[in-house]
Amino acid sequence: MKLSTVFFIASILLLSFIWGFTIFSYSNLPEIVPTHFAVNGTINGENHKNTIWFLPAIGTFIFLLLAGIPRNPESPMLNVPQSYRNKEKLKVFAYSILFVILLLLADTVLEGILIAQGELTEMSNAVFFLLVSLFLTVGFHIFKMIKEERRETLNLKN
């Protein structure tokens, strides 16, 4: 199985979890839920429980956006090296970033709902680990693209 397929299936499962957990937990939520957290994980903003639907909606939008990137590798809107303009490389690029973003959203939804239900008192430090993972994933792809762009430039000059 290709790496891109693994990332894509995992992303579908994460998005399904985000929606499923939100739908399942919605009726048990209090009318006012935490919607914003300080850096240390404590609650510093609350709103009506209907706002809990924003994160699944954002996750779905990002999923549709990043899942559509590999459909047209020759799009002038893609600012990637020529060597990245094949479907498999674009799929690995888009789906690996999508996976980490959805993992971050899933953790935020899970912990936010558990805090609203009184099962947790504050956000864990998992968010920081996931943010670092996101930056490392994006940084890896940028580094790889720069390296391939230089190689393409050197090949054109020779």
Short mmCIF file of N, CA and C in Angstrom, two decimals, residues 3-103:
data_model
loop_
_atom_site.label_atom_id
_atom_site.label_comp_id
_atom_site.label_asym_id
_atom_site.label_seq_id
_atom_site.Cartn_x
_atom_site.Cartn_y
_atom_site.Cartn_z
N LEU A 3 2.19 5.04 0.61
CA LEU A 3 2.20 5.92 1.77
C LEU A 3 1.07 6.95 1.69
N SER A 4 0.82 7.46 0.50
CA SER A 4 -0.25 8.45 0.34
C SER A 4 -1.61 7.85 0.68
N THR A 5 -1.81 6.59 0.33
CA THR A 5 -3.07 5.92 0.64
C THR A 5 -3.25 5.76 2.14
N VAL A 6 -2.17 5.42 2.84
CA VAL A 6 -2.22 5.29 4.29
C VAL A 6 -2.60 6.62 4.93
N PHE A 7 -1.94 7.70 4.51
CA PHE A 7 -2.26 9.03 5.05
C PHE A 7 -3.71 9.42 4.74
N PHE A 8 -4.17 9.11 3.53
CA PHE A 8 -5.53 9.48 3.13
C PHE A 8 -6.58 8.72 3.94
N ILE A 9 -6.39 7.41 4.09
CA ILE A 9 -7.33 6.60 4.87
C ILE A 9 -7.33 7.04 6.33
N ALA A 10 -6.14 7.30 6.88
CA ALA A 10 -6.05 7.77 8.27
C ALA A 10 -6.74 9.12 8.42
N SER A 11 -6.63 9.98 7.42
CA SER A 11 -7.30 11.29 7.48
C SER A 11 -8.82 11.14 7.43
N ILE A 12 -9.30 10.22 6.60
CA ILE A 12 -10.74 9.97 6.55
C ILE A 12 -11.24 9.46 7.90
N LEU A 13 -10.47 8.55 8.51
CA LEU A 13 -10.85 8.02 9.82
C LEU A 13 -10.85 9.12 10.88
N LEU A 14 -9.84 10.00 10.85
CA LEU A 14 -9.79 11.10 11.81
C LEU A 14 -10.96 12.06 11.63
N LEU A 15 -11.27 12.40 10.38
CA LEU A 15 -12.40 13.29 10.13
C LEU A 15 -13.71 12.65 10.58
N SER A 16 -13.84 11.35 10.34
CA SER A 16 -15.03 10.62 10.80
C SER A 16 -15.11 10.63 12.32
N PHE A 17 -13.96 10.46 12.99
CA PHE A 17 -13.94 10.50 14.45
C PHE A 17 -14.35 11.88 14.96
N ILE A 18 -13.82 12.93 14.33
CA ILE A 18 -14.15 14.29 14.76
C ILE A 18 -15.66 14.52 14.68
N TRP A 19 -16.26 14.17 13.54
CA TRP A 19 -17.70 14.36 13.39
C TRP A 19 -18.48 13.43 14.32
N GLY A 20 -18.09 12.17 14.37
CA GLY A 20 -18.81 11.21 15.20
C GLY A 20 -18.78 11.56 16.67
N PHE A 21 -17.61 11.91 17.18
CA PHE A 21 -17.48 12.25 18.59
C PHE A 21 -18.27 13.52 18.92
N THR A 22 -18.25 14.48 18.01
CA THR A 22 -18.99 15.72 18.23
C THR A 22 -20.50 15.46 18.23
N ILE A 23 -20.96 14.69 17.26
CA ILE A 23 -22.40 14.37 17.19
C ILE A 23 -22.83 13.57 18.42
N PHE A 24 -22.04 12.57 18.78
CA PHE A 24 -22.37 11.72 19.92
C PHE A 24 -22.38 12.50 21.23
N SER A 25 -21.46 13.43 21.39
CA SER A 25 -21.31 14.16 22.65
C SER A 25 -22.18 15.40 22.76
N TYR A 26 -22.73 15.87 21.67
CA TYR A 26 -23.43 17.16 21.66
C TYR A 26 -24.57 17.21 22.68
N SER A 27 -25.36 16.17 22.77
CA SER A 27 -26.53 16.21 23.66
C SER A 27 -26.13 16.22 25.14
N ASN A 28 -24.92 15.75 25.46
CA ASN A 28 -24.46 15.72 26.85
C ASN A 28 -23.70 16.98 27.26
N LEU A 29 -23.57 17.93 26.36
CA LEU A 29 -22.81 19.14 26.68
C LEU A 29 -23.67 20.14 27.43
N PRO A 30 -23.05 20.91 28.32
CA PRO A 30 -23.79 22.01 28.95
C PRO A 30 -24.05 23.11 27.93
N GLU A 31 -24.93 24.04 28.24
CA GLU A 31 -25.27 25.11 27.30
C GLU A 31 -24.09 26.03 27.01
N ILE A 32 -23.19 26.19 27.96
CA ILE A 32 -21.99 27.01 27.77
C ILE A 32 -20.78 26.09 27.81
N VAL A 33 -19.97 26.15 26.74
CA VAL A 33 -18.78 25.28 26.65
C VAL A 33 -17.54 26.15 26.48
N PRO A 34 -16.37 25.63 26.89
CA PRO A 34 -15.14 26.39 26.66
C PRO A 34 -14.81 26.42 25.17
N THR A 35 -14.45 27.60 24.69
CA THR A 35 -14.12 27.74 23.27
C THR A 35 -12.72 28.29 23.04
N HIS A 36 -12.08 28.76 24.09
CA HIS A 36 -10.73 29.30 23.94
C HIS A 36 -9.92 28.93 25.16
N PHE A 37 -8.65 28.61 24.91
CA PHE A 37 -7.78 28.18 25.99
C PHE A 37 -6.49 28.98 25.98
N ALA A 38 -5.97 29.26 27.17
CA ALA A 38 -4.69 29.96 27.30
C ALA A 38 -3.56 28.99 26.96
N VAL A 39 -2.36 29.50 26.88
CA VAL A 39 -1.20 28.68 26.54
C VAL A 39 -0.99 27.56 27.55
N ASN A 40 -1.32 27.81 28.80
CA ASN A 40 -1.14 26.78 29.83
C ASN A 40 -2.29 25.78 29.88
N GLY A 41 -3.28 25.92 28.99
CA GLY A 41 -4.37 24.97 28.90
C GLY A 41 -5.61 25.31 29.69
N THR A 42 -5.58 26.41 30.43
CA THR A 42 -6.77 26.80 31.19
C THR A 42 -7.77 27.52 30.29
N ILE A 43 -9.01 27.46 30.69
CA ILE A 43 -10.10 28.07 29.91
C ILE A 43 -10.06 29.59 30.08
N ASN A 44 -10.09 30.31 28.96
CA ASN A 44 -10.20 31.77 29.06
C ASN A 44 -11.23 32.34 28.10
N GLY A 45 -12.12 31.46 27.61
CA GLY A 45 -13.21 31.91 26.76
C GLY A 45 -14.29 30.84 26.69
N GLU A 46 -15.54 31.26 26.78
CA GLU A 46 -16.66 30.33 26.71
C GLU A 46 -17.72 30.89 25.77
N ASN A 47 -18.55 29.96 25.23
CA ASN A 47 -19.61 30.37 24.33
C ASN A 47 -20.71 29.31 24.35
N HIS A 48 -21.76 29.53 23.57
CA HIS A 48 -22.86 28.58 23.49
C HIS A 48 -22.37 27.27 22.88
N LYS A 49 -23.03 26.18 23.21
CA LYS A 49 -22.55 24.87 22.77
C LYS A 49 -22.64 24.67 21.25
N ASN A 50 -23.41 25.50 20.55
CA ASN A 50 -23.47 25.40 19.09
C ASN A 50 -22.12 25.69 18.43
N THR A 51 -21.26 26.41 19.11
CA THR A 51 -19.95 26.72 18.53
C THR A 51 -19.05 25.50 18.42
N ILE A 52 -19.45 24.39 19.03
CA ILE A 52 -18.65 23.17 18.96
C ILE A 52 -18.59 22.63 17.53
N TRP A 53 -19.51 23.08 16.66
CA TRP A 53 -19.56 22.60 15.27
C TRP A 53 -18.52 23.28 14.38
N PHE A 54 -17.89 24.34 14.85
CA PHE A 54 -16.90 25.03 14.02
C PHE A 54 -15.70 24.15 13.69
N LEU A 55 -15.16 23.44 14.66
CA LEU A 55 -13.96 22.63 14.39
C LEU A 55 -14.22 21.49 13.41
N PRO A 56 -15.32 20.73 13.52
CA PRO A 56 -15.58 19.73 12.48
C PRO A 56 -15.77 20.37 11.10
N ALA A 57 -16.41 21.53 11.04
CA ALA A 57 -16.60 22.21 9.75
C ALA A 57 -15.26 22.67 9.18
N ILE A 58 -14.39 23.21 10.03
CA ILE A 58 -13.06 23.63 9.57
C ILE A 58 -12.27 22.42 9.11
N GLY A 59 -12.35 21.32 9.85
CA GLY A 59 -11.66 20.09 9.46
C GLY A 59 -12.13 19.58 8.11
N THR A 60 -13.43 19.63 7.87
CA THR A 60 -13.98 19.19 6.58
C THR A 60 -13.51 20.10 5.45
N PHE A 61 -13.51 21.41 5.68
CA PHE A 61 -13.04 22.35 4.67
C PHE A 61 -11.57 22.08 4.32
N ILE A 62 -10.73 21.92 5.33
CA ILE A 62 -9.31 21.65 5.09
C ILE A 62 -9.14 20.31 4.38
N PHE A 63 -9.93 19.32 4.76
CA PHE A 63 -9.87 18.01 4.10
C PHE A 63 -10.18 18.16 2.61
N LEU A 64 -11.27 18.83 2.28
CA LEU A 64 -11.64 19.01 0.87
C LEU A 64 -10.59 19.81 0.11
N LEU A 65 -10.03 20.81 0.75
CA LEU A 65 -9.01 21.64 0.12
C LEU A 65 -7.75 20.83 -0.19
N LEU A 66 -7.23 20.13 0.81
CA LEU A 66 -5.98 19.40 0.62
C LEU A 66 -6.17 18.10 -0.17
N ALA A 67 -7.36 17.52 -0.12
CA ALA A 67 -7.61 16.31 -0.91
C ALA A 67 -7.70 16.65 -2.40
N GLY A 68 -8.02 17.90 -2.71
CA GLY A 68 -8.13 18.30 -4.11
C GLY A 68 -6.82 18.71 -4.76
N ILE A 69 -5.78 18.92 -3.98
CA ILE A 69 -4.50 19.37 -4.54
C ILE A 69 -3.94 18.41 -5.58
N PRO A 70 -3.90 17.10 -5.33
CA PRO A 70 -3.28 16.20 -6.31
C PRO A 70 -4.10 15.95 -7.57
N ARG A 71 -5.30 16.46 -7.64
CA ARG A 71 -6.14 16.19 -8.80
C ARG A 71 -5.57 16.77 -10.09
N ASN A 72 -4.90 17.91 -10.02
CA ASN A 72 -4.33 18.54 -11.20
C ASN A 72 -2.89 18.96 -10.92
N PRO A 73 -1.93 18.04 -11.12
CA PRO A 73 -0.54 18.36 -10.80
C PRO A 73 0.05 19.48 -11.66
N GLU A 74 -0.53 19.75 -12.81
CA GLU A 74 0.00 20.77 -13.71
C GLU A 74 -0.63 22.14 -13.50
N SER A 75 -1.39 22.30 -12.45
CA SER A 75 -2.05 23.57 -12.17
C SER A 75 -1.03 24.68 -11.97
N PRO A 76 -1.24 25.84 -12.59
CA PRO A 76 -0.33 26.96 -12.37
C PRO A 76 -0.44 27.53 -10.96
N MET A 77 -1.48 27.14 -10.21
CA MET A 77 -1.65 27.61 -8.84
C MET A 77 -0.73 26.89 -7.86
N LEU A 78 -0.13 25.78 -8.30
CA LEU A 78 0.78 25.03 -7.44
C LEU A 78 2.19 25.57 -7.61
N ASN A 79 2.76 26.06 -6.55
CA ASN A 79 4.12 26.57 -6.59
C ASN A 79 5.05 25.50 -6.03
N VAL A 80 5.25 24.45 -6.83
CA VAL A 80 6.12 23.34 -6.43
C VAL A 80 7.11 23.08 -7.56
N PRO A 81 8.26 22.48 -7.24
CA PRO A 81 9.22 22.15 -8.29
C PRO A 81 8.61 21.19 -9.32
N GLN A 82 9.17 21.18 -10.51
CA GLN A 82 8.67 20.32 -11.57
C GLN A 82 8.69 18.85 -11.16
N SER A 83 9.69 18.45 -10.39
CA SER A 83 9.78 17.05 -9.97
C SER A 83 8.65 16.67 -9.01
N TYR A 84 8.01 17.65 -8.40
CA TYR A 84 6.89 17.39 -7.49
C TYR A 84 5.57 17.33 -8.25
N ARG A 85 5.59 17.60 -9.53
CA ARG A 85 4.35 17.67 -10.30
C ARG A 85 3.92 16.31 -10.83
N ASN A 86 3.98 15.31 -9.97
CA ASN A 86 3.33 14.05 -10.29
C ASN A 86 2.37 13.72 -9.15
N LYS A 87 1.37 12.95 -9.47
CA LYS A 87 0.28 12.75 -8.51
C LYS A 87 0.75 12.13 -7.20
N GLU A 88 1.64 11.15 -7.26
CA GLU A 88 2.03 10.45 -6.03
C GLU A 88 2.78 11.37 -5.07
N LYS A 89 3.72 12.17 -5.58
CA LYS A 89 4.45 13.09 -4.70
C LYS A 89 3.52 14.15 -4.12
N LEU A 90 2.61 14.64 -4.94
CA LEU A 90 1.66 15.64 -4.43
C LEU A 90 0.72 15.03 -3.40
N LYS A 91 0.34 13.78 -3.61
CA LYS A 91 -0.53 13.11 -2.63
C LYS A 91 0.17 12.96 -1.29
N VAL A 92 1.43 12.51 -1.31
CA VAL A 92 2.17 12.37 -0.06
C VAL A 92 2.32 13.73 0.62
N PHE A 93 2.62 14.75 -0.17
CA PHE A 93 2.76 16.11 0.37
C PHE A 93 1.46 16.57 1.03
N ALA A 94 0.37 16.54 0.29
CA ALA A 94 -0.91 17.07 0.79
C ALA A 94 -1.49 16.21 1.91
N TYR A 95 -1.45 14.90 1.74
CA TYR A 95 -2.11 14.02 2.72
C TYR A 95 -1.33 13.91 4.02
N SER A 96 0.00 14.05 3.97
CA SER A 96 0.76 14.01 5.23
C SER A 96 0.47 15.27 6.06
N ILE A 97 0.38 16.41 5.40
CA ILE A 97 0.03 17.65 6.10
C ILE A 97 -1.41 17.58 6.61
N LEU A 98 -2.30 17.06 5.78
CA LEU A 98 -3.71 16.91 6.17
C LEU A 98 -3.84 16.02 7.40
N PHE A 99 -3.10 14.93 7.44
CA PHE A 99 -3.16 14.00 8.57
C PHE A 99 -2.79 14.69 9.88
N VAL A 100 -1.70 15.45 9.87
CA VAL A 100 -1.26 16.11 11.10
C VAL A 100 -2.25 17.21 11.52
N ILE A 101 -2.78 17.95 10.56
CA ILE A 101 -3.77 18.99 10.88
C ILE A 101 -5.02 18.36 11.50
N LEU A 102 -5.50 17.27 10.91
CA LEU A 102 -6.69 16.62 11.45
C LEU A 102 -6.42 15.98 12.81
N LEU A 103 -5.20 15.50 13.02
CA LEU A 103 -4.83 14.98 14.33
C LEU A 103 -4.90 16.09 15.38
#
